[in-house]
Structure formats: C-alpha cells, structure tokens
C-alpha cells in the first residue's frame, strides 16, 4: 500500500512538470521556426549581427528542448529557456539597426515568458521584460516602433497582455494546487486510514509507533501497547449480518476516538495512536501516562465503552471488550515483541472470562527503563477491573 500511495503521489506531483515541459517543447518549436526564418532573412538582407544572434538563440533553444525531452525532472530548463528569450527580447528592444515589424515579436515572447514558467518566475520575467520595454520606448522610440504607431498604445497593449497572461497563470496555479491537495488527501486516506472505521490502519500505526517508541525510549512515564478485541463479534456477524457488524466497528471506533487522546501534546496534531489492527481487533499506543493508577483507569474505561449497548437497526446488548496491555520497555523493547506480548495478554483476558483487562506482566510502581528481557515469562496476569470515574487519556 505504501508503494502504491507513493507512486500515485509522485505521478500527481509530476503533473506540473509534464505541463511545463510540454509548453516548453511547444514554445521551443514555434520559436525555432520563427528564429530560423527571421535569422535567415536578416542574414540575406545584410543584417549579419542580428541574424547570427537569432541563429545562436535558435541553437541554444533546441539544446534546451532536447535536454528537457530526455531529462523529464530537470526543473531549470524553463528558466534557461526564459533567459534566452529575455536576452533576445532585449536585443529586439535596443538593436539600432532597422528590423521591419520587430515589435510584433514582443507579444508572443511575453506569453512564452509567462506560460513556460510557474507563476512566480513567469511574473518576474514578464515584469522585467515590461520594464525594459518601457525604457526602450522612452529613450529610443523611433528605433523600435514605426512612425505611424503610437508608443503609448504599444506600451498599454503590452502591459495589458502581460497582466492577462499573469492572471490566467495565477488562477491555473491555484487550481492545480487545490486539485493536488485534494488528491493527496484522498491518497493519504487510502494509504493510511481504515476505510470502515476511519482509524489508522495497521501499516500506518506500525510506521508511526516505531518512530514514537524511539522518541520516548528514555521517558520515565508509562508507555503501553494495548490490544482490544470485541467479545463474541463473530456471533454478531453471523446473527445480524456484516452490515450490522461494520456499524458496531464504527460505533466502537467513534467511542475510542472520543474517549482517548489521539493528539500529540507537543505539536497538538493528530497521531496514529489508535488503529484497527485486523477484523475486530484494535490497537492503541498509550504514552505519557504518569502513574500506574492512571493506566489502570484508562484500561478500565476502555472495557466499559459498550456499557449502554449498541443502538442500531438491531439492538445488541451487553457488548464487551477484552483488553491486553504490554509495557514498554519492561515487557519488550521493540514493536513486534510488544505486539506479541499485548496480543497474548488480550487472549489471557478472553480465556479468563472476557470483559476485563489483562497485563502481560503485573506493572511495578516505577518500571525500570532497562532490564534483561531474557527472563520474561509468557504468563499474563489478569487484573480485576476497578470502578473509576476518571476520563480516558493517553
């Protein structure tokens, strides 16, 4: 699943690169045709300097296009292409020799500068070019424009066209950003979340929990991996059908999310500490628990999540939960071993009569941070539930 999500996100991220490359190739083709014709005419009419300049720009643009074609993720070819166009545009603006209709080349040139780049770079290049055009018209108007053409009309039309191009580029950029954010959210939900309960799935929980255990390894607070299993869930599915079974899972997940803290205290962001492990099994990583009494209260309240039964299309009374807990690093110092211990404790709670919680080993008032795990027993200890009114929190 992680490979699938990563691949799809990468493909979505490549949309902009693909668009920019295609526009770059199209502009390169058009510019190459225009430069070849214009350069050939200028050389044939004796304007060798500007003709050779255009042919040099043509060769450079073709090289950039070829490099972009064979290096899809090269993200600087648009800037190189724009730099060549900006240099060529500056030459058109300030070249003293007579070039008939040279100002007409400036309109498509500014469009290329805007659309080949992302919005920010396009804005910078187009504004720079407009400033150069204003300077050219103010100081050498007769060189650039024919006598019958108003410099004011030329500048206004050039600035207006630049504004239109940049506004359209801006809104396109915003649309792509929005689509990308929606797509990313959808892929993340698919990759990291369980589709029935809305909780984290097993893969995302394990990835997050491994990092979290490394982060809190030296913490003096209690850390426990908790396995939950809804008692007699198979009978619910067999009796009422899988639709009702799914609703029970959603109901249970909703109560877990509402009753147990699933935000990091430091960042305030939601984490993956509550997950659906498989079937009717759920898993929690409780961390930052200050005392053993707090941990007992949390486990007891989990066992009472179904105290008032489940209200749905069918009434299912007396739903209960079997809970197993393993302490880190007292019982195990790695997530796979911690999971095995919590799972064993949960089954011990089931075999002892269900509707109760069980520790893999009885917790001590101050569990040591380092100890030899070679003498750990596989015997889990059932802890009788106590009445408590404290709120759940990890």
Short mmCIF file of C-alpha atoms in Angstrom, two decimals:
data_model
loop_
_atom_site.label_atom_id
_atom_site.label_comp_id
_atom_site.label_asym_id
_atom_site.label_seq_id
_atom_site.Cartn_x
_atom_site.Cartn_y
_atom_site.Cartn_z
CA UNK A 1 0.00 0.00 0.00
CA UNK A 2 2.84 2.40 0.80
CA UNK A 3 4.38 1.78 -2.61
CA UNK A 4 1.00 2.40 -4.27
CA UNK A 5 0.46 5.67 -2.41
CA UNK A 6 3.99 6.84 -3.05
CA UNK A 7 3.72 6.07 -6.75
CA UNK A 8 0.39 7.86 -7.16
CA UNK A 9 1.56 10.90 -5.22
CA UNK A 10 4.69 11.03 -7.33
CA UNK A 11 2.62 10.85 -10.51
CA UNK A 12 0.39 13.65 -9.23
CA UNK A 13 3.44 15.76 -8.41
CA UNK A 14 4.67 15.23 -11.98
CA UNK A 15 1.60 16.94 -13.48
CA UNK A 16 3.19 20.36 -13.27
CA UNK A 17 6.49 19.10 -14.63
CA UNK A 18 4.68 17.45 -17.53
CA UNK A 19 2.68 20.60 -18.30
CA UNK A 20 5.72 22.86 -18.17
CA UNK A 21 7.77 20.51 -20.31
CA UNK A 22 5.04 20.25 -22.95
CA UNK A 23 4.64 24.03 -23.08
CA UNK A 24 8.41 24.39 -23.23
CA UNK A 25 8.63 21.99 -26.17
CA UNK A 26 5.76 23.71 -27.99
CA UNK A 27 7.25 27.18 -27.45
CA UNK A 28 10.65 25.89 -28.48
CA UNK A 29 9.21 24.55 -31.72
CA UNK A 30 7.43 27.83 -32.54
CA UNK A 31 10.43 29.94 -31.56
CA UNK A 32 12.74 27.74 -33.60
CA UNK A 33 10.61 28.19 -36.72
CA UNK A 34 10.36 31.96 -36.24
CA UNK A 35 14.06 32.35 -35.44
CA UNK A 36 15.14 30.25 -38.40
CA UNK A 37 13.02 32.26 -40.83
CA UNK A 38 13.87 35.63 -39.26
CA UNK A 39 17.55 34.83 -38.90
CA UNK A 40 17.84 33.64 -42.49
CA UNK A 41 16.07 36.79 -43.77
CA UNK A 42 18.26 39.10 -41.68
CA UNK A 43 21.45 37.45 -42.97
CA UNK A 44 20.21 37.54 -46.56
CA UNK A 45 19.39 41.25 -46.21
CA UNK A 46 22.79 42.10 -44.73
CA UNK A 47 21.90 42.30 -41.03
CA UNK A 48 24.55 39.76 -40.14
CA UNK A 49 24.92 40.67 -36.47
CA UNK A 50 21.30 40.23 -35.53
CA UNK A 51 20.86 37.31 -37.93
CA UNK A 52 23.69 35.33 -36.32
CA UNK A 53 22.34 36.28 -32.89
CA UNK A 54 18.97 34.76 -33.80
CA UNK A 55 20.56 31.59 -35.17
CA UNK A 56 22.66 31.27 -31.99
CA UNK A 57 19.49 31.64 -29.91
CA UNK A 58 17.87 29.00 -32.13
CA UNK A 59 20.67 26.51 -31.44
CA UNK A 60 20.54 27.23 -27.70
CA UNK A 61 16.76 26.78 -27.55
CA UNK A 62 16.99 23.47 -29.44
CA UNK A 63 19.64 22.25 -26.98
CA UNK A 64 17.46 23.19 -24.00
CA UNK A 65 14.44 21.46 -25.56
CA UNK A 66 16.45 18.32 -26.25
CA UNK A 67 17.75 18.26 -22.68
CA UNK A 68 14.23 18.74 -21.31
CA UNK A 69 12.92 15.94 -23.52
CA UNK A 70 15.41 13.40 -22.20
CA UNK A 71 15.52 14.64 -18.60
CA UNK A 72 11.91 14.83 -17.53
CA UNK A 73 12.55 16.09 -13.99
CA UNK A 74 15.06 18.78 -14.94
CA UNK A 75 13.39 21.73 -13.22
CA UNK A 76 15.64 24.50 -14.50
CA UNK A 77 15.15 24.22 -18.27
CA UNK A 78 12.22 26.65 -18.16
CA UNK A 79 14.42 29.29 -16.52
CA UNK A 80 17.18 28.72 -19.07
CA UNK A 81 14.71 28.99 -21.93
CA UNK A 82 13.24 32.18 -20.44
CA UNK A 83 16.71 33.69 -20.01
CA UNK A 84 17.41 33.12 -23.73
CA UNK A 85 14.08 34.70 -24.68
CA UNK A 86 14.66 37.65 -22.34
CA UNK A 87 18.09 38.25 -23.86
CA UNK A 88 16.66 38.01 -27.37
CA UNK A 89 13.80 40.36 -26.43
CA UNK A 90 16.26 42.87 -25.00
CA UNK A 91 18.21 42.74 -28.27
CA UNK A 92 14.99 43.38 -30.21
CA UNK A 93 14.20 46.36 -28.00
CA UNK A 94 17.58 48.07 -28.17
CA UNK A 95 19.08 46.98 -31.52
CA UNK A 96 19.81 50.12 -33.54
CA UNK A 97 19.51 48.58 -36.97
CA UNK A 98 16.26 48.61 -38.95
CA UNK A 99 14.24 45.42 -38.49
CA UNK A 100 10.75 45.73 -40.00
CA UNK A 101 7.92 44.88 -37.59
CA UNK A 102 10.26 43.82 -34.80
CA UNK A 103 7.81 44.98 -32.08
CA UNK A 104 5.31 42.34 -33.25
CA UNK A 105 7.66 39.63 -31.98
CA UNK A 106 7.37 41.02 -28.45
CA UNK A 107 3.75 39.96 -27.89
CA UNK A 108 4.19 36.18 -28.28
CA UNK A 109 7.55 36.48 -26.50
CA UNK A 110 5.95 37.76 -23.30
CA UNK A 111 3.36 34.96 -23.47
CA UNK A 112 6.16 32.40 -23.62
CA UNK A 113 7.87 34.00 -20.63
CA UNK A 114 4.70 33.70 -18.54
CA UNK A 115 3.43 30.25 -19.50
CA UNK A 116 6.72 28.35 -19.69
CA UNK A 117 7.40 29.10 -16.01
CA UNK A 118 5.46 28.67 -12.83
CA UNK A 119 3.52 31.75 -11.72
CA UNK A 120 6.24 33.37 -9.63
CA UNK A 121 9.05 33.01 -12.15
CA UNK A 122 6.75 33.95 -15.00
CA UNK A 123 5.75 37.12 -13.16
CA UNK A 124 9.40 38.05 -12.56
CA UNK A 125 10.43 37.51 -16.19
CA UNK A 126 7.38 39.30 -17.63
CA UNK A 127 7.72 42.32 -15.32
CA UNK A 128 11.42 42.56 -16.13
CA UNK A 129 10.66 42.49 -19.84
CA UNK A 130 7.92 45.13 -19.49
CA UNK A 131 10.33 47.42 -17.63
CA UNK A 132 12.88 47.01 -20.43
CA UNK A 133 10.17 47.78 -23.00
CA UNK A 134 9.20 50.97 -21.16
CA UNK A 135 12.85 52.06 -21.01
CA UNK A 136 13.33 51.31 -24.70
CA UNK A 137 10.24 53.26 -25.77
CA UNK A 138 11.14 56.23 -23.57
CA UNK A 139 14.71 56.55 -24.82
CA UNK A 140 14.69 55.11 -28.37
CA UNK A 141 11.07 55.12 -29.61
CA UNK A 142 11.96 55.62 -33.29
CA UNK A 143 14.22 52.55 -33.31
CA UNK A 144 11.60 50.11 -32.04
CA UNK A 145 8.33 51.48 -33.43
CA UNK A 146 7.34 52.78 -36.85
CA UNK A 147 6.31 56.42 -37.03
CA UNK A 148 2.66 55.57 -37.58
CA UNK A 149 2.47 53.51 -34.38
CA UNK A 150 1.84 55.23 -31.03
CA UNK A 151 4.33 54.31 -28.28
CA UNK A 152 1.59 54.81 -25.68
CA UNK A 153 -0.70 52.31 -27.39
CA UNK A 154 2.17 49.86 -27.72
CA UNK A 155 3.07 50.03 -24.02
CA UNK A 156 -0.54 49.83 -22.87
CA UNK A 157 -1.24 46.82 -25.07
CA UNK A 158 1.95 45.10 -23.91
CA UNK A 159 1.23 45.74 -20.23
CA UNK A 160 -2.41 44.68 -20.61
CA UNK A 161 -1.43 41.46 -22.35
CA UNK A 162 1.16 40.75 -19.67
CA UNK A 163 -1.46 41.29 -16.97
CA UNK A 164 -3.92 38.93 -18.66
CA UNK A 165 -1.26 36.25 -19.06
CA UNK A 166 -0.15 36.50 -15.43
CA UNK A 167 -3.70 36.49 -14.05
CA UNK A 168 -4.56 33.34 -16.02
CA UNK A 169 -1.28 31.74 -14.89
CA UNK A 170 -2.08 32.61 -11.26
CA UNK A 171 -5.54 31.03 -11.31
CA UNK A 172 -4.24 27.96 -13.10
CA UNK A 173 -1.57 27.59 -10.44
CA UNK A 174 -4.18 27.90 -7.68
CA UNK A 175 -6.40 25.31 -9.35
CA UNK A 176 -3.55 22.83 -9.68
CA UNK A 177 -2.59 23.39 -6.02
CA UNK A 178 -6.16 22.72 -4.94
CA UNK A 179 -6.51 19.59 -7.05
CA UNK A 180 -3.16 18.33 -5.79
CA UNK A 181 -4.17 18.90 -2.16
CA UNK A 182 -7.46 17.03 -2.66
CA UNK A 183 -5.70 14.18 -4.43
CA UNK A 184 -3.05 13.97 -1.74
CA UNK A 185 -5.67 13.85 0.99
CA UNK A 186 -7.51 11.07 -0.84
CA UNK A 187 -4.37 9.02 -1.31
CA UNK A 188 -3.34 9.52 2.31
CA UNK A 189 -6.76 8.33 3.46
CA UNK A 190 -6.47 5.30 1.22
CA UNK A 191 -2.92 4.51 2.30
CA UNK A 192 -3.04 5.32 5.99
CA UNK A 193 -6.64 5.02 7.18
CA UNK A 194 -9.01 2.11 7.66
CA UNK A 195 -11.95 2.61 5.33
CA UNK A 196 -14.62 1.21 7.69
CA UNK A 197 -13.72 2.85 11.00
CA UNK A 198 -11.77 5.92 9.89
CA UNK A 199 -8.97 4.99 12.29
CA UNK A 200 -5.38 4.44 11.29
CA UNK A 201 -4.74 1.10 9.61
CA UNK A 202 -2.18 -1.44 10.72
CA UNK A 203 0.57 -0.24 8.38
CA UNK A 204 0.34 3.44 9.35
CA UNK A 205 0.15 2.55 13.05
CA UNK A 206 3.27 0.40 12.90
CA UNK A 207 5.23 3.04 10.98
CA UNK A 208 4.22 5.73 13.45
CA UNK A 209 4.62 3.56 16.57
CA UNK A 210 8.18 2.51 15.68
CA UNK A 211 9.23 6.16 15.46
CA UNK A 212 7.32 7.05 18.62
CA UNK A 213 8.96 4.30 20.67
CA UNK A 214 12.39 5.56 19.63
CA UNK A 215 11.39 9.07 20.63
CA UNK A 216 10.12 8.14 24.12
CA UNK A 217 12.61 5.36 24.91
CA UNK A 218 14.16 7.35 27.76
CA UNK A 219 10.88 8.70 29.11
CA UNK A 220 10.03 7.92 32.73
CA UNK A 221 6.28 7.89 32.03
CA UNK A 222 4.35 4.70 31.42
CA UNK A 223 4.07 3.52 27.82
CA UNK A 224 1.77 0.63 26.98
CA UNK A 225 0.70 -1.15 23.83
CA UNK A 226 -2.93 -2.15 24.24
CA UNK A 227 -4.76 -4.81 22.24
CA UNK A 228 -8.56 -4.71 22.14
CA UNK A 229 -10.95 -7.34 20.87
CA UNK A 230 -14.76 -7.14 20.83
CA UNK A 231 -16.10 -10.23 22.56
CA UNK A 232 -18.31 -12.58 20.51
CA UNK A 233 -18.03 -10.40 17.42
CA UNK A 234 -18.28 -13.41 15.11
CA UNK A 235 -21.66 -14.21 16.62
CA UNK A 236 -22.80 -10.64 15.85
CA UNK A 237 -21.78 -11.02 12.22
CA UNK A 238 -23.43 -14.45 11.96
CA UNK A 239 -26.64 -13.35 13.68
CA UNK A 240 -27.21 -9.84 12.33
CA UNK A 241 -25.06 -9.78 9.20
CA UNK A 242 -21.89 -7.98 8.22
CA UNK A 243 -23.62 -4.62 7.77
CA UNK A 244 -24.51 -4.55 11.46
CA UNK A 245 -21.01 -5.82 12.26
CA UNK A 246 -19.49 -2.90 10.37
CA UNK A 247 -21.75 -0.49 12.24
CA UNK A 248 -20.59 -1.97 15.54
CA UNK A 249 -16.97 -1.45 14.48
CA UNK A 250 -17.72 2.17 13.52
CA UNK A 251 -19.52 2.74 16.80
CA UNK A 252 -16.62 1.32 18.78
CA UNK A 253 -14.06 3.33 16.79
CA UNK A 254 -16.08 6.50 17.34
CA UNK A 255 -16.09 5.98 21.08
CA UNK A 256 -12.37 5.23 21.13
CA UNK A 257 -11.59 8.45 19.28
CA UNK A 258 -13.84 10.46 21.61
CA UNK A 259 -12.62 8.91 24.85
CA UNK A 260 -8.88 8.53 24.27
CA UNK A 261 -6.49 11.32 23.48
CA UNK A 262 -5.05 10.91 19.99
CA UNK A 263 -3.17 14.19 19.73
CA UNK A 264 0.48 14.76 20.39
CA UNK A 265 0.83 17.01 23.44
CA UNK A 266 3.83 18.83 21.98
CA UNK A 267 2.52 19.57 18.49
CA UNK A 268 -1.25 19.34 19.02
CA UNK A 269 -1.55 17.30 15.82
CA UNK A 270 -3.49 14.05 15.49
CA UNK A 271 -1.31 10.98 15.54
CA UNK A 272 -1.85 7.32 14.62
CA UNK A 273 -2.01 6.04 18.21
CA UNK A 274 -5.43 4.39 17.68
CA UNK A 275 -5.74 1.85 14.89
CA UNK A 276 -7.82 -1.01 13.63
CA UNK A 277 -5.38 -3.89 13.57
CA UNK A 278 -7.44 -6.59 11.86
CA UNK A 279 -11.05 -7.76 11.90
CA UNK A 280 -12.48 -6.78 15.28
CA UNK A 281 -9.06 -6.21 16.83
CA UNK A 282 -7.92 -2.70 17.68
CA UNK A 283 -4.59 -1.49 18.97
CA UNK A 284 -3.55 1.58 20.97
CA UNK A 285 -0.23 3.02 21.98
CA UNK A 286 -0.68 4.83 25.28
CA UNK A 287 2.26 7.09 26.08
CA UNK A 288 2.92 9.84 28.57
CA UNK A 289 0.85 8.11 31.27
CA UNK A 290 2.11 9.41 34.61
CA UNK A 291 1.14 6.65 37.06
CA UNK A 292 0.07 3.03 37.13
CA UNK A 293 -3.29 4.12 38.57
CA UNK A 294 -3.86 6.33 35.52
CA UNK A 295 -3.06 3.41 33.26
CA UNK A 296 -5.46 1.14 35.17
CA UNK A 297 -8.21 3.73 34.86
CA UNK A 298 -7.69 4.03 31.13
CA UNK A 299 -7.91 0.27 30.62
CA UNK A 300 -10.96 0.01 32.85
CA UNK A 301 -12.81 2.71 30.97
CA UNK A 302 -11.99 1.00 27.68
CA UNK A 303 -13.65 -2.13 28.99
CA UNK A 304 -16.79 -0.07 29.71
CA UNK A 305 -17.07 1.63 26.31
CA UNK A 306 -20.07 -0.59 25.47
CA UNK A 307 -21.71 -0.26 28.86
CA UNK A 308 -25.01 1.02 27.41
CA UNK A 309 -25.03 -1.45 24.50
CA UNK A 310 -25.23 -0.55 20.82
CA UNK A 311 -28.22 1.16 19.28
CA UNK A 312 -28.70 0.45 15.59
CA UNK A 313 -31.19 -1.16 13.28
CA UNK A 314 -30.92 -4.08 15.67
CA UNK A 315 -30.27 -3.72 19.39
CA UNK A 316 -27.19 -5.58 20.56
CA UNK A 317 -26.97 -5.63 24.33
CA UNK A 318 -24.08 -6.40 26.65
CA UNK A 319 -21.25 -5.86 24.20
CA UNK A 320 -17.96 -6.36 26.00
CA UNK A 321 -14.29 -5.94 25.23
CA UNK A 322 -11.24 -7.98 26.19
CA UNK A 323 -8.11 -5.91 26.65
CA UNK A 324 -4.45 -6.85 26.84
CA UNK A 325 -1.59 -4.50 27.70
CA UNK A 326 2.19 -4.78 27.46
CA UNK A 327 4.54 -2.20 28.93
CA UNK A 328 7.47 -0.65 27.09
CA UNK A 329 10.30 -1.38 27.61
CA UNK A 330 9.60 -3.59 30.63
CA UNK A 331 7.85 -6.37 28.71
CA UNK A 332 9.53 -5.79 25.34
CA UNK A 333 11.73 -3.16 23.77
CA UNK A 334 10.61 -3.50 20.13
CA UNK A 335 7.24 -3.05 18.49
CA UNK A 336 6.92 -6.64 17.13
CA UNK A 337 7.66 -8.12 20.57
CA UNK A 338 5.46 -5.58 22.30
CA UNK A 339 2.64 -6.50 19.92
CA UNK A 340 3.12 -10.21 20.63
CA UNK A 341 3.01 -9.62 24.39
CA UNK A 342 -0.11 -7.43 24.24
CA UNK A 343 -1.85 -9.96 21.98
CA UNK A 344 -1.05 -12.76 24.41
CA UNK A 345 -2.35 -10.68 27.30
CA UNK A 346 -5.58 -9.98 25.43
CA UNK A 347 -6.17 -13.69 24.85
CA UNK A 348 -5.46 -14.34 28.52
CA UNK A 349 -8.21 -11.85 29.37
CA UNK A 350 -10.59 -13.68 26.99
CA UNK A 351 -9.80 -17.07 28.48
CA UNK A 352 -10.27 -15.70 31.98
CA UNK A 353 -13.89 -14.78 31.24
CA UNK A 354 -13.79 -11.77 28.88
CA UNK A 355 -14.94 -8.23 29.69
CA UNK A 356 -11.73 -7.41 31.55
CA UNK A 357 -8.19 -6.25 31.02
CA UNK A 358 -5.00 -8.16 31.49
CA UNK A 359 -1.34 -7.18 31.71
CA UNK A 360 1.35 -9.30 30.15
CA UNK A 361 3.26 -8.88 33.42
CA UNK A 362 1.99 -7.10 36.55
CA UNK A 363 3.23 -3.49 36.34
CA UNK A 364 5.51 -2.21 39.05
CA UNK A 365 5.07 1.22 40.64
CA UNK A 366 8.15 2.51 38.83
CA UNK A 367 9.03 0.16 35.96
CA UNK A 368 12.77 0.17 35.24
CA UNK A 369 13.90 1.66 31.95
CA UNK A 370 16.48 -1.06 31.28
CA UNK A 371 16.42 -4.68 32.29
CA UNK A 372 17.19 -8.11 30.98
CA UNK A 373 14.26 -9.40 28.90
CA UNK A 374 15.57 -12.93 28.72
CA UNK A 375 13.68 -13.93 31.87
CA UNK A 376 10.30 -12.55 30.77
CA UNK A 377 7.56 -15.01 31.38
CA UNK A 378 4.83 -15.74 28.86
CA UNK A 379 2.35 -15.93 31.71
CA UNK A 380 -0.07 -13.00 31.58
CA UNK A 381 -1.77 -11.70 34.68
CA UNK A 382 -5.47 -10.88 34.75
CA UNK A 383 -6.18 -7.70 36.68
CA UNK A 384 -9.68 -7.30 38.13
CA UNK A 385 -11.47 -4.18 36.98
CA UNK A 386 -11.95 -1.39 39.45
CA UNK A 387 -14.63 1.26 39.42
CA UNK A 388 -13.34 4.67 38.35
CA UNK A 389 -14.80 7.89 37.11
CA UNK A 390 -11.61 9.36 35.59
CA UNK A 391 -11.56 10.39 31.94
CA UNK A 392 -9.58 8.41 29.45
CA UNK A 393 -6.30 9.85 28.20
CA UNK A 394 -3.02 8.54 26.99
#
